[in-house]
Short mmCIF file of C-alpha atoms and ligand atoms in Angstrom, two decimals:
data_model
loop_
_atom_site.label_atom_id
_atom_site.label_comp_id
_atom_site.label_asym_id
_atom_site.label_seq_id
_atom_site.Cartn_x
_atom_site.Cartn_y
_atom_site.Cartn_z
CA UNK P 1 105.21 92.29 76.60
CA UNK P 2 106.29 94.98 78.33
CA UNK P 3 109.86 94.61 78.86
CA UNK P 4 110.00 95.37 75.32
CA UNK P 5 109.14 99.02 76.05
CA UNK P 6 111.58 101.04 77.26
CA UNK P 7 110.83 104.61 77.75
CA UNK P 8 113.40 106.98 78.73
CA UNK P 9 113.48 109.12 81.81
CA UNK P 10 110.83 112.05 79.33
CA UNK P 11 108.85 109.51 78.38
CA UNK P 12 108.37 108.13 81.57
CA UNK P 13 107.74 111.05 83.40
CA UNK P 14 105.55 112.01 80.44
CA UNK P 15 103.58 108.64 81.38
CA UNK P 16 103.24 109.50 85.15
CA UNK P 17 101.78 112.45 84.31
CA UNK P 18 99.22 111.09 82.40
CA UNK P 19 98.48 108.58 84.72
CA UNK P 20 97.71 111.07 87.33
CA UNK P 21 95.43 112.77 85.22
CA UNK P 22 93.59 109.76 84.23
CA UNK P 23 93.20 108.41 88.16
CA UNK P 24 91.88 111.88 89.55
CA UNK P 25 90.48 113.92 86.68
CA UNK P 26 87.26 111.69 85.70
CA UNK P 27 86.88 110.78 90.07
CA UNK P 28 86.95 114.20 90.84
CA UNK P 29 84.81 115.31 88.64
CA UNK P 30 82.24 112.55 88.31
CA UNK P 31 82.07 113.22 92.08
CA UNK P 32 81.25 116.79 92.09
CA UNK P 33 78.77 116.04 89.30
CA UNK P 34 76.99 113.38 91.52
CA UNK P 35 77.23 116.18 94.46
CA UNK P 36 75.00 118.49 92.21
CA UNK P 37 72.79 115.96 91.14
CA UNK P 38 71.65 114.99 94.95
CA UNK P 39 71.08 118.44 95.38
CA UNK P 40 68.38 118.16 92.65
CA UNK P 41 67.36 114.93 93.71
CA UNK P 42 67.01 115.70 97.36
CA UNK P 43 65.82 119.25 97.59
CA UNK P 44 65.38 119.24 101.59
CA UNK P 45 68.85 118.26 102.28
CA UNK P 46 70.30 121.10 99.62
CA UNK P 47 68.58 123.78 102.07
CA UNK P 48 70.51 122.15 104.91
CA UNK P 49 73.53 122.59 102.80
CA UNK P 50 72.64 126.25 102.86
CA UNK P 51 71.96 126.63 105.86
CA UNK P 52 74.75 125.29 107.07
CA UNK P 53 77.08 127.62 104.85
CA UNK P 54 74.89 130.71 105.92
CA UNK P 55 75.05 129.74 109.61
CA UNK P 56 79.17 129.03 109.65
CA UNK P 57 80.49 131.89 107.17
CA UNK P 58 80.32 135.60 106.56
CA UNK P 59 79.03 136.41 102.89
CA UNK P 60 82.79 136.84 101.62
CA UNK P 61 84.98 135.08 104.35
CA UNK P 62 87.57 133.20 102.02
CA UNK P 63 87.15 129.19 103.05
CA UNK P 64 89.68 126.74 103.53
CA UNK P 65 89.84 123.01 103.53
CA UNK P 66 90.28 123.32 107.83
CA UNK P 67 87.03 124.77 107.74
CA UNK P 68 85.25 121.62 106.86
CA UNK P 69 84.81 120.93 110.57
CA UNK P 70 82.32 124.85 110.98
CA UNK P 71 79.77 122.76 108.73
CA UNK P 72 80.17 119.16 109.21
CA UNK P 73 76.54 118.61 107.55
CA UNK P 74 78.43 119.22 104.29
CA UNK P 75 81.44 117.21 105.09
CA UNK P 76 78.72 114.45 106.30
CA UNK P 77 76.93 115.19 102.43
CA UNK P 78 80.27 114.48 101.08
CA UNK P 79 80.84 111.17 102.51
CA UNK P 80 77.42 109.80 102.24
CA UNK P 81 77.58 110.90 98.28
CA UNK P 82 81.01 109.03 98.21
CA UNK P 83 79.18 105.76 99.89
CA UNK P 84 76.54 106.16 97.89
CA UNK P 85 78.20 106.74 94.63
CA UNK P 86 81.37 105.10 95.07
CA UNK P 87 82.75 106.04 91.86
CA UNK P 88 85.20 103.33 91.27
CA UNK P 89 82.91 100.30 92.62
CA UNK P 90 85.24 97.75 91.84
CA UNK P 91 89.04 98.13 93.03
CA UNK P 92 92.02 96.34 92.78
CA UNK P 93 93.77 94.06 91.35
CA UNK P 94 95.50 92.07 94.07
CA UNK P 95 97.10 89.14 94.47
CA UNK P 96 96.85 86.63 97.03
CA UNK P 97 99.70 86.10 98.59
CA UNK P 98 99.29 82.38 100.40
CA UNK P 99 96.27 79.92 100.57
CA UNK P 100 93.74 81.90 102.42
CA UNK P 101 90.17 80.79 104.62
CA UNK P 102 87.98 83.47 104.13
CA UNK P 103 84.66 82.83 105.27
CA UNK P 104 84.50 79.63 104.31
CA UNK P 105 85.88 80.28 100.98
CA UNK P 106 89.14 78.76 100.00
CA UNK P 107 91.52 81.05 98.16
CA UNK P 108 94.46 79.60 96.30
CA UNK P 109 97.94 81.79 96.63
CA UNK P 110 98.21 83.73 93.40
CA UNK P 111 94.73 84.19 93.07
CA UNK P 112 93.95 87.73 91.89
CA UNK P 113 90.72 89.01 93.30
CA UNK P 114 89.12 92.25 92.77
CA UNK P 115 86.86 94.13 96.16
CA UNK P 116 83.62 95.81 95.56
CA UNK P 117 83.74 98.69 97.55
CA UNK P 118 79.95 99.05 96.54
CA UNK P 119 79.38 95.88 98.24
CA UNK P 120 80.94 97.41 101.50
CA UNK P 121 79.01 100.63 100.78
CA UNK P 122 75.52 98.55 100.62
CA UNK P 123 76.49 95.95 103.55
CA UNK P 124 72.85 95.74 105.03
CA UNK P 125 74.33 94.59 108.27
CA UNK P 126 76.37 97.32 108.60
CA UNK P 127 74.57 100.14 107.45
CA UNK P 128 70.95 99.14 108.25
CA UNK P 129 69.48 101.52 105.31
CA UNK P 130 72.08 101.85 102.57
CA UNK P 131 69.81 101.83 100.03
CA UNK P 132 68.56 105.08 101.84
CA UNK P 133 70.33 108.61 100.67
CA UNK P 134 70.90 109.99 104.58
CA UNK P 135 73.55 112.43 105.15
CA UNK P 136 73.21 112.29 108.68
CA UNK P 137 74.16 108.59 109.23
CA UNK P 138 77.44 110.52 109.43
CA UNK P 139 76.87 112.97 112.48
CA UNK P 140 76.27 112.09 116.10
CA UNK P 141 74.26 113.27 118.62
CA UNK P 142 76.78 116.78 119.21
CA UNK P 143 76.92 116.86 115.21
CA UNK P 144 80.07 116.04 114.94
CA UNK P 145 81.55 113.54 112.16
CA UNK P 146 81.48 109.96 112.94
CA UNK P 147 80.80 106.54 111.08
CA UNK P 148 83.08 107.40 108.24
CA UNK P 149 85.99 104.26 108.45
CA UNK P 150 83.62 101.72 106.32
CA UNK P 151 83.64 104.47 103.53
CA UNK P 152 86.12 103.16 101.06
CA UNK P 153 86.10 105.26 98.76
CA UNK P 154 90.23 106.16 98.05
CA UNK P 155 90.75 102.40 98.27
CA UNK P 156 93.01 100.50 101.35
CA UNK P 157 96.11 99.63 102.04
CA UNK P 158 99.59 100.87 100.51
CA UNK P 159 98.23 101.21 97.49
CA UNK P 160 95.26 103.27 97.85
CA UNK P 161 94.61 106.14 96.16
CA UNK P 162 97.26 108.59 96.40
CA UNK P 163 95.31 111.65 95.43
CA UNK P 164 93.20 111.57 98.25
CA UNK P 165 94.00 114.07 100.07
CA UNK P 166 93.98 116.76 97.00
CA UNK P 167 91.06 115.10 95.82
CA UNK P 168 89.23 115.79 99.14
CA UNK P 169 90.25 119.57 99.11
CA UNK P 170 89.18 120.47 95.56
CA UNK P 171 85.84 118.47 96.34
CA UNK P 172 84.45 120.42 99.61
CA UNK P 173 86.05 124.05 98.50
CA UNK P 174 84.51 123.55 94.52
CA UNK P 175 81.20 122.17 96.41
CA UNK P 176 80.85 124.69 99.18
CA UNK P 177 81.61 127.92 97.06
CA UNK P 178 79.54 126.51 94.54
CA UNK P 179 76.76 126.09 96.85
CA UNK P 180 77.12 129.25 98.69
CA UNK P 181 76.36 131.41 95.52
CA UNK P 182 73.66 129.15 94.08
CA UNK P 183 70.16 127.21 93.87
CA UNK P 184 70.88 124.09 92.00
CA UNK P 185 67.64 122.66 89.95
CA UNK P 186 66.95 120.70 86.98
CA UNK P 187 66.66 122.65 83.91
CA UNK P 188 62.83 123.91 83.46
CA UNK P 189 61.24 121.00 81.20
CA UNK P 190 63.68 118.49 80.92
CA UNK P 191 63.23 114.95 82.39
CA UNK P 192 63.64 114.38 86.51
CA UNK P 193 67.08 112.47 87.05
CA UNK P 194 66.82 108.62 88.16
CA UNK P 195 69.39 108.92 90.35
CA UNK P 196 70.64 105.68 88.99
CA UNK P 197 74.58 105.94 88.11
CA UNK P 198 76.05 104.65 84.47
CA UNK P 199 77.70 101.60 85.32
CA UNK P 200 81.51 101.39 84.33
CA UNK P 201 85.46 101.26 85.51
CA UNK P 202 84.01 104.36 87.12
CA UNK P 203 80.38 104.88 87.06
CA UNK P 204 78.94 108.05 86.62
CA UNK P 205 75.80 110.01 86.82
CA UNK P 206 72.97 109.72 83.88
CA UNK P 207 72.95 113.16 81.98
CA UNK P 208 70.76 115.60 83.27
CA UNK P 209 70.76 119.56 82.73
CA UNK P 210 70.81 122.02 85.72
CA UNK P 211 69.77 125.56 86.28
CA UNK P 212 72.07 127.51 88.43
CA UNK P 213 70.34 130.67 90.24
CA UNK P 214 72.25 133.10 92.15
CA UNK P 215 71.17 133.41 95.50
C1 LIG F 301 87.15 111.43 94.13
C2 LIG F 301 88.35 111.28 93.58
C3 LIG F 301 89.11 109.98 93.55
C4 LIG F 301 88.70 108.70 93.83
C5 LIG F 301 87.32 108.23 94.26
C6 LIG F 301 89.84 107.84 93.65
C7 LIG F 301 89.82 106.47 93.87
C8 LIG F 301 90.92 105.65 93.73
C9 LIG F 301 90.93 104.23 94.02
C10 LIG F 301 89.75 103.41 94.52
C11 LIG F 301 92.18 103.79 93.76
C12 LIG F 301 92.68 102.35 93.92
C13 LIG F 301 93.22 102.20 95.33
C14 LIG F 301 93.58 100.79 95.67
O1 LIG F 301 93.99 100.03 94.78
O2 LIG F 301 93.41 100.43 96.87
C15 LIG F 301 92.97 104.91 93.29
C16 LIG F 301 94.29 104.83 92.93
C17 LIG F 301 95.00 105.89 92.43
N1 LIG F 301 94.60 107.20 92.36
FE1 LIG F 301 92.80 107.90 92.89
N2 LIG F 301 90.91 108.60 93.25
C18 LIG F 301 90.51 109.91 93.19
C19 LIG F 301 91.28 111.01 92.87
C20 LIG F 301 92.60 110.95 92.49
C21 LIG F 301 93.43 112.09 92.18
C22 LIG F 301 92.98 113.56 92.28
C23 LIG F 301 94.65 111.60 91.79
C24 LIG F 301 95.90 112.32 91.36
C25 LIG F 301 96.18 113.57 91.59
C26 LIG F 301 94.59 110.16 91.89
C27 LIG F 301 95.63 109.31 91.59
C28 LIG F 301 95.62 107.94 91.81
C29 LIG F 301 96.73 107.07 91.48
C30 LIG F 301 98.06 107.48 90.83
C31 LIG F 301 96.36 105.78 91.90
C32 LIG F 301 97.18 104.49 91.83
C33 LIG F 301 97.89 104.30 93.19
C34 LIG F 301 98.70 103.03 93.22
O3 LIG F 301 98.40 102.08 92.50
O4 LIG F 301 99.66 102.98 94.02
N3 LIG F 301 93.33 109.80 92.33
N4 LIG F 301 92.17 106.03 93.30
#
């Protein structure tokens, strides 16, 4: 069907466009949004976050992306909430490209198959706990980062996701300045926030209001 539709060079760059604002504008921000909601959720590990910002930066130091290694409990935060949440839990296509053995399943060249990064998320044998929100899984004994290659997040291979890298940036530096001038907490009266994401192409979290105190 579609070598019927033949854009010109506008058109297509016009479609690129569009495509990059469909991949990263709904991750991104279903990200951040699932960021804010563990900070509800898990009030104990928000005055970590805190802490951490307090302890690493003067009140109006201007932060940078480099930076994410002075407070490596919110870079370890970041990761857990992209394990946790993995916001596209299904990726691919792919096709197969010869008969494959893959633990004791037989699959046929030209198969297409589809991975659940959730499924690596939750491996039990892996993880021991993943059903457990823990950002420290993530830091070592020294508190440095570690742990972090089974987080699939951005996808594998030569086609994974290609806004990573700016994704990455506008997550910590939105997060951290975000954090660093407020108390996040649910809205005074309104129902407490399962915690259990809307299921989709990319999931995101249930609705819930917040109340945003300056600190
Ligand atoms: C938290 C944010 C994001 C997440 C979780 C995410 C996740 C993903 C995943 C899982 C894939 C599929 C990778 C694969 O097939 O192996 C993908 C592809 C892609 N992403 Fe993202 N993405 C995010 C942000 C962005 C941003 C900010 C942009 C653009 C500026 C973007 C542009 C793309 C594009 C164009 C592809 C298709 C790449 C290809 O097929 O070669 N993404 N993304």
């Amino acid at each position: 069907m579609y070598h019927h539709f033949v854009v010109g060079k506008d058109d297509q760059l016009l479609l690129v466009c569009l495509d990059i604002f469909i991949a990263g504008a709904q991750t991104t921000s279903s990200t951040l949004d699932f960021l804010f909601l563990v900070m509800i959720l898990y009030p104990d590990i928000q005055k970590k976050v805190h802490y951490s910002i307090d302890n690493a930066f003067q009140k109006n130091e201007s932060i940078s992306y480099q930076d994410r290694q002075r407070v490596s409990f919110i870079e370890a935060v970041i990761l857990e909430v992209e394990r946790y949440y993995a916001v596209v839990p299904i990726n691919g296509p792919r096709r197969v490209l010869r008969d494959t053995e893959l633990e004791g399943y037989h699959i046929p060249k030209d198969t297409t198959v589809l991975i659940s990064l959730h499924s690596v998320h939750f491996d039990k044998d892996y993880w021991k706990d993943p059903e457990v929100f823990r950002p420290e899984r993530f830091l070592d004994n020294e508190g440095n980062i570690h742990n972090k290659e089974r987080v699939l997040t951005f996808g594998l291979g030569h086609r994974r996701c290609l806004g990573e890298i700016l994704a990455k940036h506008a997550i910590f530096l939105i997060f951290v300045e975000v954090m660093r001038k407020y108390t996040i907490s649910l809205w005074p009266g309104t129902k407490q926030p399962t915690g259990i994401p809307v299921p989709g192409i990319t999931i995101t979290p249930e609705i819930y209001r917040a109340q945003f105190t300056p600190r």
